[in-house]
Amino acid sequence: MIKIKVNAHEKKGIINKNIYGHFSEHLGRCIYEGIWVGKDSPIPNTKGMRNDVVQALRDIKIPVLRWPGGCFADEYHWRDGIGPDEKRPTMINTHWGGITENNHFGTHEFFELCEQLGAEPYINGNLGSGTVQEMQQWVEYMTSDNISPVTDQRKENGQDKPWKLKYFGVGNENWGCGGNMTAEYYADEYRRYATYVRNFGGNTIYKIACGPSGDDYNWTEVLMKKAANHMHGLSLHHYTLPGDWSKKGSAIDFTEAEWFTTLQKTLQMEEMICKHSEIMDKYDPEKKVGLIVDEWGSWYDTAPGDNPGFLYQQNTVRDALIAGINLNIFNNHCDRVQMANIAQVVNVLQAMILTEGDKLVLTPTYHVFKMYTVHQDAELLAMEMDSSEYRNEEAVLPQISASASIDAEGKIHISLCNLDATNEAKLDLEIAGIMLKQVRGRILTADLMNEKNTFEEPDSVKVEDFNHTEIVDNHVHAIIPSKSVVVLTIE
Ligand code: AHR
């Protein structure tokens, strides 16, 4: 039996909708094919962006989109991606497959995409291989209304008025692909580059410093100590690998033991957020600096025959659980976590959408994001949980992961993940402070742990109404099926 008590009157802060953010990189078929097909493509598009992908992302209320990388960001030179296509120089995308990048998708195209999506742009600048001047002028190009050679160039390229840009990352993974720097060296470099990331006119930039990889608490300590006063956000990257970097594991062929280990590893996000937050609290007790989890999600071995530099992978019910668990963790830490961007939006890693030519398939992860839209900008509610266990030999996990919020209309939403691949969970849910009138639910599950959606069978994993609930003595009783994600709406 799982006992959950939610207090309808104990509000714990706003769940920033940007926790439901996404990440797009010039990597494999994410930008090219996945989003950008060009204006002359037979695939229906608006100004070069695939209509089907844009619509699908609008349907999950995509709040913010990070671009152009990732590792790509620290070798991207923005001037290569402006002006007439035929004059844009090519480059070798050394990180991702060594392919030739034609730079046809650049700054103007990214802002056009964000406008079509109704999403805030989050641009990641190049600190690793770019100059301070280059970064300074990119921000000027995008956001300044003053007269200068740089803004004249923007106007010549068809954008008269500056864009609004809030989120700007000053380097990416500078402990690794972004320059292999030490924390001390990067902190100094961050301070130097960030000085020249200016606010022009009415545009105010929220500056995001490169944060730690996983459990590198020293990186957070050094950055907070040396540069907290110069940043608005500190990023965190943590991926879920069933195995290790040398043998990550298959996206679709796995045993229940591997299912268990994968979820155990994804739950490490909880510990990491707690420990990084504790360090941040020391230097920033008022929680002014947001923790920005701008890369997270599952990472598997690429399927035999696929380009290993393209990071294309399938997505199963296990990924739905990974998404649901992490989103619950972020919701529950919304005092510090101000944004999260799952990697990546189309055709790369734990994608929302897979494409093949003009076909598109929505993944189990996409459906979880859709179910969880109810939490966007809602208020987190206090919750106590007494969960039964999910065991694998000596290892133990809580069987249920959950978070609860109340929206502007006073509806309460509770998202629940049953981690157990075999056993259902009996739920006794108390909502203190209100008389329950109605409970509705939606569920994502399947008979198999590794059920997936394919171009031939796009609806093998889908969301359905969940009616196995009743109200008894002002408590909600429900049976949560094994390996499922459920969202209850209570009025
Ligand atoms: O998302 C793929 C890569 O993972 C990103 O480019 C990089 O930042 C991280 O290592």
Short mmCIF file of C-alpha atoms and ligand atoms in Angstrom, two decimals:
data_model
loop_
_atom_site.label_atom_id
_atom_site.label_comp_id
_atom_site.label_asym_id
_atom_site.label_seq_id
_atom_site.Cartn_x
_atom_site.Cartn_y
_atom_site.Cartn_z
CA MET A 1 0.00 0.00 0.00
CA ILE A 2 1.27 3.48 -0.88
CA LYS A 3 0.05 6.28 1.35
CA ILE A 4 0.31 9.81 0.02
CA LYS A 5 -0.90 12.90 1.84
CA VAL A 6 -1.06 16.16 -0.08
CA ASN A 7 -1.87 19.40 1.69
CA ALA A 8 -4.01 21.56 -0.60
CA HIS A 9 -3.19 24.67 1.40
CA GLU A 10 0.56 24.26 1.81
CA LYS A 11 2.01 25.80 -1.33
CA LYS A 12 5.74 25.42 -1.85
CA GLY A 13 6.39 27.78 -4.77
CA ILE A 14 5.79 28.01 -8.51
CA ILE A 15 6.87 25.16 -10.77
CA ASN A 16 8.61 27.21 -13.45
CA LYS A 17 7.18 26.09 -16.78
CA ASN A 18 10.75 26.13 -18.14
CA ILE A 19 11.34 22.85 -16.27
CA TYR A 20 9.50 21.44 -19.30
CA GLY A 21 12.11 22.90 -21.66
CA HIS A 22 13.93 21.27 -24.58
CA PHE A 23 17.34 21.18 -26.22
CA SER A 24 18.26 21.18 -29.91
CA GLU A 25 21.76 20.76 -31.29
CA HIS A 26 23.44 20.59 -34.68
CA LEU A 27 23.84 16.89 -34.12
CA GLY A 28 22.74 14.02 -36.33
CA ARG A 29 19.21 14.63 -37.63
CA CYS A 30 18.01 16.97 -34.88
CA ILE A 31 18.15 20.38 -36.60
CA TYR A 32 18.56 19.22 -40.21
CA GLU A 33 15.68 16.89 -41.23
CA GLY A 34 14.16 16.87 -37.74
CA ILE A 35 13.24 20.54 -37.66
CA TRP A 36 14.69 22.35 -40.66
CA VAL A 37 13.93 20.95 -44.10
CA GLY A 38 14.40 24.18 -46.06
CA LYS A 39 11.83 26.30 -47.83
CA ASP A 40 11.91 24.23 -51.03
CA SER A 41 11.31 20.88 -49.36
CA PRO A 42 8.32 18.74 -50.42
CA ILE A 43 7.77 18.18 -46.68
CA PRO A 44 5.13 20.72 -45.62
CA ASN A 45 6.95 23.58 -43.95
CA THR A 46 6.67 27.21 -42.95
CA LYS A 47 9.79 29.20 -43.78
CA GLY A 48 11.76 25.94 -43.79
CA MET A 49 10.47 24.49 -40.47
CA ARG A 50 8.53 21.22 -40.58
CA ASN A 51 4.88 21.97 -39.84
CA ASP A 52 4.23 18.56 -38.25
CA VAL A 53 7.12 18.91 -35.78
CA VAL A 54 6.24 22.49 -34.90
CA GLN A 55 2.61 21.55 -34.26
CA ALA A 56 3.54 18.53 -32.13
CA LEU A 57 5.82 20.70 -29.98
CA ARG A 58 3.19 23.40 -29.64
CA ASP A 59 0.84 20.68 -28.38
CA ILE A 60 3.16 20.00 -25.43
CA LYS A 61 3.47 23.75 -24.78
CA ILE A 62 7.22 23.82 -25.29
CA PRO A 63 8.24 26.77 -23.11
CA VAL A 64 11.92 27.22 -23.97
CA LEU A 65 14.38 25.81 -26.49
CA ARG A 66 18.17 25.67 -26.09
CA TRP A 67 20.43 25.95 -29.18
CA PRO A 68 22.94 25.49 -30.95
CA GLY A 69 24.55 22.95 -28.57
CA GLY A 70 25.93 21.17 -26.56
CA CYS A 71 29.48 20.54 -27.57
CA PHE A 72 28.65 22.10 -30.93
CA ALA A 73 28.10 25.48 -29.23
CA ASP A 74 31.77 25.82 -28.30
CA GLU A 75 32.88 25.48 -31.89
CA TYR A 76 30.04 27.43 -33.46
CA HIS A 77 30.86 30.81 -34.95
CA TRP A 78 27.62 32.72 -35.33
CA ARG A 79 28.74 34.87 -38.25
CA ASP A 80 28.89 31.69 -40.39
CA GLY A 81 25.14 31.30 -39.96
CA ILE A 82 23.84 34.68 -41.16
CA GLY A 83 23.30 36.24 -44.59
CA PRO A 84 22.38 34.60 -47.90
CA ASP A 85 22.65 30.79 -47.80
CA GLU A 86 25.05 30.64 -50.71
CA LYS A 87 27.50 32.92 -48.90
CA ARG A 88 27.46 31.01 -45.63
CA PRO A 89 30.71 29.08 -45.20
CA THR A 90 30.63 25.40 -44.37
CA MET A 91 32.40 23.81 -41.42
CA ILE A 92 33.20 20.31 -40.22
CA ASN A 93 31.07 19.25 -37.27
CA THR A 94 33.97 17.54 -35.54
CA HIS A 95 32.04 16.48 -32.46
CA TRP A 96 29.17 14.84 -34.22
CA GLY A 97 30.08 12.51 -37.03
CA GLY A 98 32.60 14.76 -38.79
CA ILE A 99 29.99 15.79 -41.32
CA THR A 100 29.90 19.05 -43.25
CA GLU A 101 27.62 21.65 -41.70
CA ASN A 102 26.24 24.09 -44.28
CA ASN A 103 25.11 26.67 -41.72
CA HIS A 104 21.74 27.10 -43.41
CA PHE A 105 20.11 27.05 -40.01
CA GLY A 106 21.50 30.01 -38.07
CA THR A 107 20.44 32.83 -35.78
CA HIS A 108 17.55 34.15 -37.91
CA GLU A 109 16.18 30.65 -38.45
CA PHE A 110 16.38 29.86 -34.73
CA PHE A 111 14.38 32.94 -33.77
CA GLU A 112 11.85 32.12 -36.50
CA LEU A 113 11.54 28.60 -35.07
CA CYS A 114 11.00 29.90 -31.53
CA GLU A 115 8.35 32.28 -32.78
CA GLN A 116 6.50 29.47 -34.56
CA LEU A 117 6.76 27.33 -31.42
CA GLY A 118 5.78 30.10 -29.02
CA ALA A 119 8.92 29.20 -27.03
CA GLU A 120 11.56 31.39 -25.34
CA PRO A 121 14.94 31.16 -27.10
CA TYR A 122 17.90 30.02 -24.98
CA ILE A 123 21.16 30.54 -26.86
CA ASN A 124 24.42 28.96 -25.77
CA GLY A 125 27.49 31.07 -26.58
CA ASN A 126 30.97 29.89 -27.53
CA LEU A 127 33.53 30.35 -24.77
CA GLY A 128 35.69 27.34 -25.63
CA SER A 129 36.93 28.43 -29.07
CA GLY A 130 35.36 31.84 -29.59
CA THR A 131 36.54 35.28 -28.52
CA VAL A 132 35.02 37.66 -26.02
CA GLN A 133 34.41 40.09 -28.87
CA GLU A 134 32.58 37.44 -30.89
CA MET A 135 30.26 36.66 -28.00
CA GLN A 136 29.72 40.33 -27.25
CA GLN A 137 28.82 41.09 -30.84
CA TRP A 138 26.43 38.15 -31.15
CA VAL A 139 24.40 39.54 -28.26
CA GLU A 140 24.59 43.01 -29.84
CA TYR A 141 23.47 41.62 -33.22
CA MET A 142 20.47 39.92 -31.65
CA THR A 143 19.29 42.43 -29.10
CA SER A 144 20.52 45.97 -29.76
CA ASP A 145 18.39 48.70 -31.27
CA ASN A 146 21.32 51.12 -31.48
CA ILE A 147 23.02 52.06 -34.70
CA SER A 148 26.25 50.12 -35.24
CA PRO A 149 27.93 48.10 -37.99
CA VAL A 150 26.71 44.93 -36.27
CA THR A 151 23.07 45.98 -36.04
CA ASP A 152 23.22 47.33 -39.60
CA GLN A 153 24.24 43.87 -40.68
CA ARG A 154 21.21 42.35 -38.94
CA LYS A 155 18.97 44.82 -40.73
CA GLU A 156 20.58 44.02 -44.08
CA ASN A 157 19.83 40.36 -43.34
CA GLY A 158 16.15 41.11 -43.02
CA GLN A 159 15.60 41.67 -39.29
CA ASP A 160 14.96 45.32 -38.65
CA LYS A 161 13.99 45.19 -34.99
CA PRO A 162 16.12 43.39 -32.42
CA TRP A 163 14.79 40.15 -31.00
CA LYS A 164 14.06 39.61 -27.34
CA LEU A 165 16.55 37.19 -25.86
CA LYS A 166 16.46 36.27 -22.19
CA TYR A 167 18.53 33.13 -21.71
CA PHE A 168 22.19 33.05 -22.71
CA GLY A 169 24.69 30.33 -21.76
CA VAL A 170 28.33 31.36 -21.41
CA GLY A 171 30.00 28.16 -22.63
CA ASN A 172 28.98 24.52 -22.43
CA GLU A 173 30.65 21.64 -20.59
CA ASN A 174 33.84 23.67 -20.29
CA TRP A 175 35.17 20.92 -18.01
CA GLY A 176 35.13 18.67 -21.10
CA CYS A 177 34.30 19.32 -24.76
CA GLY A 178 34.15 23.07 -24.10
CA GLY A 179 37.88 23.42 -23.46
CA ASN A 180 38.87 20.89 -20.74
CA MET A 181 39.20 23.68 -18.19
CA THR A 182 39.60 23.47 -14.46
CA ALA A 183 36.82 24.93 -12.34
CA GLU A 184 39.08 27.79 -11.22
CA TYR A 185 40.15 28.67 -14.76
CA TYR A 186 36.59 28.51 -16.12
CA ALA A 187 35.25 30.64 -13.25
CA ASP A 188 37.71 33.40 -14.21
CA GLU A 189 36.93 33.04 -17.91
CA TYR A 190 33.21 33.05 -17.16
CA ARG A 191 33.56 36.34 -15.29
CA ARG A 192 35.48 37.87 -18.20
CA TYR A 193 33.10 36.73 -20.97
CA ALA A 194 29.95 37.43 -18.95
CA THR A 195 31.09 41.02 -18.37
CA TYR A 196 30.61 41.70 -22.08
CA VAL A 197 27.24 39.96 -22.41
CA ARG A 198 25.41 43.29 -22.28
CA ASN A 199 21.83 44.30 -21.73
CA PHE A 200 20.80 46.46 -24.69
CA GLY A 201 17.74 48.69 -24.53
CA GLY A 202 14.97 46.89 -22.67
CA ASN A 203 16.50 43.44 -23.10
CA THR A 204 17.77 41.83 -19.91
CA ILE A 205 19.88 38.72 -20.21
CA TYR A 206 19.70 35.86 -17.71
CA LYS A 207 23.29 34.61 -17.80
CA ILE A 208 23.85 30.90 -17.33
CA ALA A 209 27.28 29.64 -16.29
CA CYS A 210 28.53 26.19 -17.19
CA GLY A 211 27.89 24.03 -14.16
CA PRO A 212 28.95 20.58 -13.07
CA SER A 213 28.79 17.19 -14.65
CA GLY A 214 26.72 14.94 -12.43
CA ASP A 215 28.21 14.68 -8.96
CA ASP A 216 31.17 17.05 -9.44
CA TYR A 217 30.40 19.06 -6.30
CA ASN A 218 33.79 20.77 -6.36
CA TRP A 219 32.85 22.48 -9.64
CA THR A 220 29.72 23.94 -8.05
CA GLU A 221 31.66 25.01 -4.96
CA VAL A 222 34.29 26.85 -7.01
CA LEU A 223 31.81 28.47 -9.39
CA MET A 224 29.55 29.67 -6.60
CA LYS A 225 32.47 30.95 -4.57
CA LYS A 226 34.14 32.81 -7.42
CA ALA A 227 31.30 33.85 -9.70
CA ALA A 228 27.85 33.58 -8.05
CA ASN A 229 27.45 37.35 -8.15
CA HIS A 230 27.95 37.39 -11.90
CA MET A 231 25.42 34.72 -12.89
CA HIS A 232 21.68 34.14 -12.82
CA GLY A 233 21.81 30.41 -13.43
CA LEU A 234 24.24 27.52 -13.09
CA SER A 235 23.76 24.53 -15.35
CA LEU A 236 23.86 20.84 -14.41
CA HIS A 237 24.24 17.96 -16.87
CA HIS A 238 23.33 14.43 -15.89
CA TYR A 239 22.41 11.62 -18.26
CA THR A 240 20.89 8.24 -17.39
CA LEU A 241 22.96 5.35 -18.75
CA PRO A 242 21.98 1.78 -17.88
CA GLY A 243 25.69 0.84 -18.02
CA ASP A 244 28.75 3.07 -18.31
CA TRP A 245 30.24 5.25 -21.06
CA SER A 246 32.09 2.29 -22.64
CA LYS A 247 28.94 0.13 -22.80
CA LYS A 248 25.82 2.13 -22.22
CA GLY A 249 23.26 -0.56 -22.98
CA SER A 250 20.56 -1.07 -25.56
CA ALA A 251 17.60 1.25 -26.00
CA ILE A 252 15.18 -1.58 -26.67
CA ASP A 253 16.66 -4.95 -25.61
CA PHE A 254 16.91 -5.13 -21.84
CA THR A 255 16.02 -7.35 -18.92
CA GLU A 256 14.06 -6.35 -15.83
CA ALA A 257 17.38 -6.17 -13.94
CA GLU A 258 18.57 -3.55 -16.46
CA TRP A 259 15.23 -1.74 -16.20
CA PHE A 260 15.77 -1.60 -12.42
CA THR A 261 19.36 -0.33 -12.69
CA THR A 262 18.34 2.32 -15.20
CA LEU A 263 15.65 3.71 -12.91
CA GLN A 264 18.00 3.47 -9.94
CA LYS A 265 20.49 5.61 -11.87
CA THR A 266 17.90 8.12 -12.95
CA LEU A 267 16.88 8.55 -9.30
CA GLN A 268 20.44 9.79 -8.62
CA MET A 269 19.19 13.10 -9.98
CA GLU A 270 17.45 13.62 -6.62
CA GLU A 271 20.67 13.27 -4.64
CA MET A 272 22.60 15.47 -7.07
CA ILE A 273 20.07 18.27 -6.94
CA CYS A 274 19.99 18.13 -3.13
CA LYS A 275 23.78 18.24 -2.83
CA HIS A 276 24.35 20.93 -5.46
CA SER A 277 21.54 22.98 -3.89
CA GLU A 278 23.13 22.65 -0.47
CA ILE A 279 26.37 24.13 -1.83
CA MET A 280 24.47 26.85 -3.67
CA ASP A 281 22.56 27.68 -0.46
CA LYS A 282 25.87 28.43 1.27
CA TYR A 283 26.72 31.20 -1.19
CA ASP A 284 23.22 32.16 -2.22
CA PRO A 285 20.80 31.57 0.68
CA GLU A 286 18.11 33.65 -1.04
CA LYS A 287 18.16 31.26 -3.99
CA LYS A 288 18.69 33.97 -6.58
CA VAL A 289 20.80 31.70 -8.79
CA GLY A 290 18.71 29.07 -10.56
CA LEU A 291 19.89 25.51 -11.08
CA ILE A 292 19.41 24.94 -14.81
CA VAL A 293 19.43 21.22 -15.68
CA ASP A 294 19.98 21.98 -19.33
CA GLU A 295 20.93 18.45 -20.38
CA TRP A 296 19.30 15.32 -19.01
CA GLY A 297 17.70 12.12 -20.22
CA SER A 298 18.61 8.60 -21.33
CA TRP A 299 21.68 7.79 -23.39
CA TYR A 300 22.00 4.31 -24.96
CA ASP A 301 24.31 2.66 -27.45
CA THR A 302 23.35 3.51 -31.01
CA ALA A 303 21.75 0.63 -32.89
CA PRO A 304 24.07 -1.44 -35.14
CA GLY A 305 24.32 0.22 -38.54
CA ASP A 306 23.44 3.70 -37.25
CA ASN A 307 26.07 6.47 -37.33
CA PRO A 308 27.51 6.48 -33.77
CA GLY A 309 28.06 10.24 -34.08
CA PHE A 310 24.34 10.87 -34.60
CA LEU A 311 23.05 9.59 -31.23
CA TYR A 312 19.76 8.38 -32.68
CA GLN A 313 17.95 6.01 -30.32
CA GLN A 314 14.52 4.43 -29.87
CA ASN A 315 12.34 5.26 -26.92
CA THR A 316 10.27 2.84 -24.83
CA VAL A 317 8.06 2.68 -21.77
CA ARG A 318 11.31 2.74 -19.75
CA ASP A 319 12.01 6.21 -21.17
CA ALA A 320 8.52 7.31 -20.20
CA LEU A 321 9.36 6.34 -16.61
CA ILE A 322 12.73 8.14 -16.81
CA ALA A 323 10.93 11.29 -17.97
CA GLY A 324 8.18 11.07 -15.35
CA ILE A 325 10.61 10.43 -12.48
CA ASN A 326 12.95 13.29 -13.43
CA LEU A 327 10.11 15.73 -13.96
CA ASN A 328 8.74 14.83 -10.51
CA ILE A 329 12.19 15.48 -9.03
CA PHE A 330 12.43 18.88 -10.75
CA ASN A 331 8.91 19.83 -9.64
CA ASN A 332 9.72 18.89 -6.06
CA HIS A 333 12.85 21.09 -6.16
CA CYS A 334 11.25 24.07 -7.88
CA ASP A 335 12.69 26.37 -5.22
CA ARG A 336 16.09 25.97 -6.93
CA VAL A 337 15.49 24.28 -10.30
CA GLN A 338 14.32 27.04 -12.63
CA MET A 339 14.76 25.31 -15.96
CA ALA A 340 15.46 21.86 -17.39
CA ASN A 341 16.05 20.90 -21.02
CA ILE A 342 15.75 17.27 -21.97
CA ALA A 343 18.26 16.06 -24.57
CA GLN A 344 17.15 16.32 -27.30
CA VAL A 345 14.00 17.43 -29.00
CA VAL A 346 14.00 15.44 -32.30
CA ASN A 347 15.92 12.33 -33.48
CA VAL A 348 18.68 12.55 -30.83
CA LEU A 349 18.95 10.75 -27.45
CA GLN A 350 15.70 10.80 -25.43
CA ALA A 351 13.73 12.50 -28.17
CA MET A 352 10.14 13.69 -28.16
CA ILE A 353 9.81 13.00 -31.86
CA LEU A 354 11.41 10.66 -34.38
CA THR A 355 11.26 11.42 -38.08
CA GLU A 356 11.96 9.49 -41.27
CA GLY A 357 11.44 11.45 -44.48
CA ASP A 358 8.00 13.01 -44.21
CA LYS A 359 6.91 10.60 -41.45
CA LEU A 360 6.85 11.43 -37.77
CA VAL A 361 6.35 9.36 -34.66
CA LEU A 362 5.66 10.61 -31.13
CA THR A 363 7.63 8.77 -28.46
CA PRO A 364 6.46 7.58 -25.02
CA THR A 365 8.55 10.45 -23.59
CA TYR A 366 6.54 12.93 -25.67
CA HIS A 367 3.32 11.61 -24.17
CA VAL A 368 4.64 12.05 -20.62
CA PHE A 369 5.54 15.66 -21.38
CA LYS A 370 2.01 16.16 -22.67
CA MET A 371 0.46 14.61 -19.56
CA TYR A 372 2.63 16.77 -17.29
CA THR A 373 1.80 20.12 -18.99
CA VAL A 374 -0.70 20.62 -16.14
CA HIS A 375 2.23 21.32 -13.79
CA GLN A 376 3.59 24.20 -15.90
CA ASP A 377 3.53 27.37 -13.76
CA ALA A 378 1.29 25.65 -11.18
CA GLU A 379 2.14 25.79 -7.47
CA LEU A 380 3.88 22.85 -5.91
CA LEU A 381 1.95 21.32 -3.00
CA ALA A 382 3.45 19.80 0.13
CA MET A 383 3.35 16.02 0.02
CA GLU A 384 4.23 13.18 2.37
CA MET A 385 4.64 9.71 0.98
CA ASP A 386 4.99 6.30 2.49
CA SER A 387 5.86 4.12 -0.50
CA SER A 388 6.25 0.37 -0.68
CA GLU A 389 9.50 -0.94 -2.10
CA TYR A 390 10.66 -2.16 -5.47
CA ARG A 391 13.46 -4.67 -4.96
CA ASN A 392 16.12 -6.28 -7.10
CA GLU A 393 18.23 -8.66 -5.03
CA GLU A 394 19.78 -6.42 -2.32
CA ALA A 395 18.92 -3.13 -4.02
CA VAL A 396 15.77 -1.24 -3.06
CA LEU A 397 13.93 1.62 -4.73
CA PRO A 398 10.70 3.35 -3.75
CA GLN A 399 7.94 1.84 -5.86
CA ILE A 400 6.36 5.22 -6.55
CA SER A 401 7.68 8.62 -7.58
CA ALA A 402 5.22 11.52 -7.31
CA SER A 403 4.69 15.28 -7.29
CA ALA A 404 1.60 17.41 -6.77
CA SER A 405 0.56 20.90 -7.80
CA ILE A 406 -2.43 23.20 -7.80
CA ASP A 407 -3.19 25.26 -10.91
CA ALA A 408 -4.67 28.73 -11.30
CA GLU A 409 -8.20 27.29 -11.44
CA GLY A 410 -7.71 25.42 -8.16
CA LYS A 411 -7.44 21.97 -9.76
CA ILE A 412 -4.95 19.63 -8.10
CA HIS A 413 -2.74 17.47 -10.31
CA ILE A 414 -0.74 14.52 -9.04
CA SER A 415 1.75 12.74 -11.27
CA LEU A 416 2.66 9.21 -10.22
CA CYS A 417 5.17 6.77 -11.69
CA ASN A 418 5.05 3.10 -10.73
CA LEU A 419 8.67 2.00 -11.17
CA ASP A 420 7.89 -1.67 -10.61
CA ALA A 421 7.95 -3.54 -13.91
CA THR A 422 5.77 -6.35 -12.56
CA ASN A 423 3.61 -5.31 -9.61
CA GLU A 424 0.76 -2.88 -9.40
CA ALA A 425 0.56 -0.45 -6.48
CA LYS A 426 -2.46 0.16 -4.26
CA LEU A 427 -2.74 3.87 -3.58
CA ASP A 428 -4.41 5.63 -0.68
CA LEU A 429 -4.28 9.35 -1.40
CA GLU A 430 -5.41 11.94 1.08
CA ILE A 431 -5.83 15.56 0.06
CA ALA A 432 -5.95 17.50 3.29
CA GLY A 433 -7.92 20.73 3.23
CA ILE A 434 -10.60 20.12 0.60
CA MET A 435 -13.74 18.02 0.10
CA LEU A 436 -13.14 15.83 -2.94
CA LYS A 437 -15.78 16.00 -5.66
CA GLN A 438 -14.24 14.43 -8.68
CA VAL A 439 -11.11 12.54 -9.77
CA ARG A 440 -10.08 12.06 -13.37
CA GLY A 441 -6.97 10.32 -14.61
CA ARG A 442 -4.78 9.66 -17.64
CA ILE A 443 -2.34 6.79 -17.93
CA LEU A 444 0.57 5.69 -20.09
CA THR A 445 1.59 2.05 -19.86
CA ALA A 446 1.98 -1.06 -22.04
CA ASP A 447 2.18 -4.82 -21.62
CA LEU A 448 5.91 -4.87 -22.34
CA MET A 449 8.67 -2.86 -20.62
CA ASN A 450 10.26 -2.19 -23.98
CA GLU A 451 7.13 -1.34 -25.95
CA LYS A 452 7.84 1.49 -28.38
CA ASN A 453 6.23 3.49 -31.15
CA THR A 454 7.44 2.93 -34.70
CA PHE A 455 6.64 4.44 -38.08
CA GLU A 456 4.64 1.27 -38.86
CA GLU A 457 2.88 1.18 -35.46
CA PRO A 458 2.92 4.70 -34.10
CA ASP A 459 0.35 4.14 -31.34
CA SER A 460 1.64 1.06 -29.51
CA VAL A 461 2.33 3.28 -26.50
CA LYS A 462 -0.32 5.89 -25.99
CA VAL A 463 -2.16 7.79 -23.29
CA GLU A 464 -5.59 6.59 -22.20
CA ASP A 465 -8.22 7.55 -19.66
CA PHE A 466 -7.58 6.05 -16.26
CA ASN A 467 -10.77 5.12 -14.45
CA HIS A 468 -9.54 2.81 -11.71
CA THR A 469 -10.14 5.33 -8.97
CA GLU A 470 -12.79 5.89 -6.33
CA ILE A 471 -13.37 8.37 -3.56
CA VAL A 472 -13.70 6.67 -0.17
CA ASP A 473 -14.07 8.76 3.02
CA ASN A 474 -12.61 11.74 1.22
CA HIS A 475 -9.52 9.74 0.16
CA VAL A 476 -8.74 8.67 -3.41
CA HIS A 477 -8.20 4.95 -3.78
CA ALA A 478 -6.56 3.73 -6.95
CA ILE A 479 -4.65 0.80 -8.38
CA ILE A 480 -1.61 2.07 -10.25
CA PRO A 481 -0.56 -0.58 -12.81
CA SER A 482 3.03 -1.77 -13.04
CA LYS A 483 5.41 0.29 -15.25
CA SER A 484 3.02 3.17 -15.66
CA VAL A 485 2.85 6.94 -15.53
CA VAL A 486 -0.46 8.32 -14.24
CA VAL A 487 -1.66 11.87 -13.80
CA LEU A 488 -4.71 12.42 -11.58
CA THR A 489 -6.73 15.62 -11.65
CA ILE A 490 -8.71 16.26 -8.53
CA GLU A 491 -11.42 18.85 -7.97
O1 AHR B 1 23.50 16.01 -25.87
C1 AHR B 1 24.66 15.49 -26.43
C2 AHR B 1 25.93 16.05 -25.82
O2 AHR B 1 26.02 15.68 -24.49
C3 AHR B 1 26.05 17.54 -25.77
O3 AHR B 1 26.50 18.08 -26.96
C4 AHR B 1 27.05 17.76 -24.69
O4 AHR B 1 26.90 18.99 -24.04
C5 AHR B 1 26.85 16.57 -23.79
O5 AHR B 1 28.04 15.94 -23.48
#
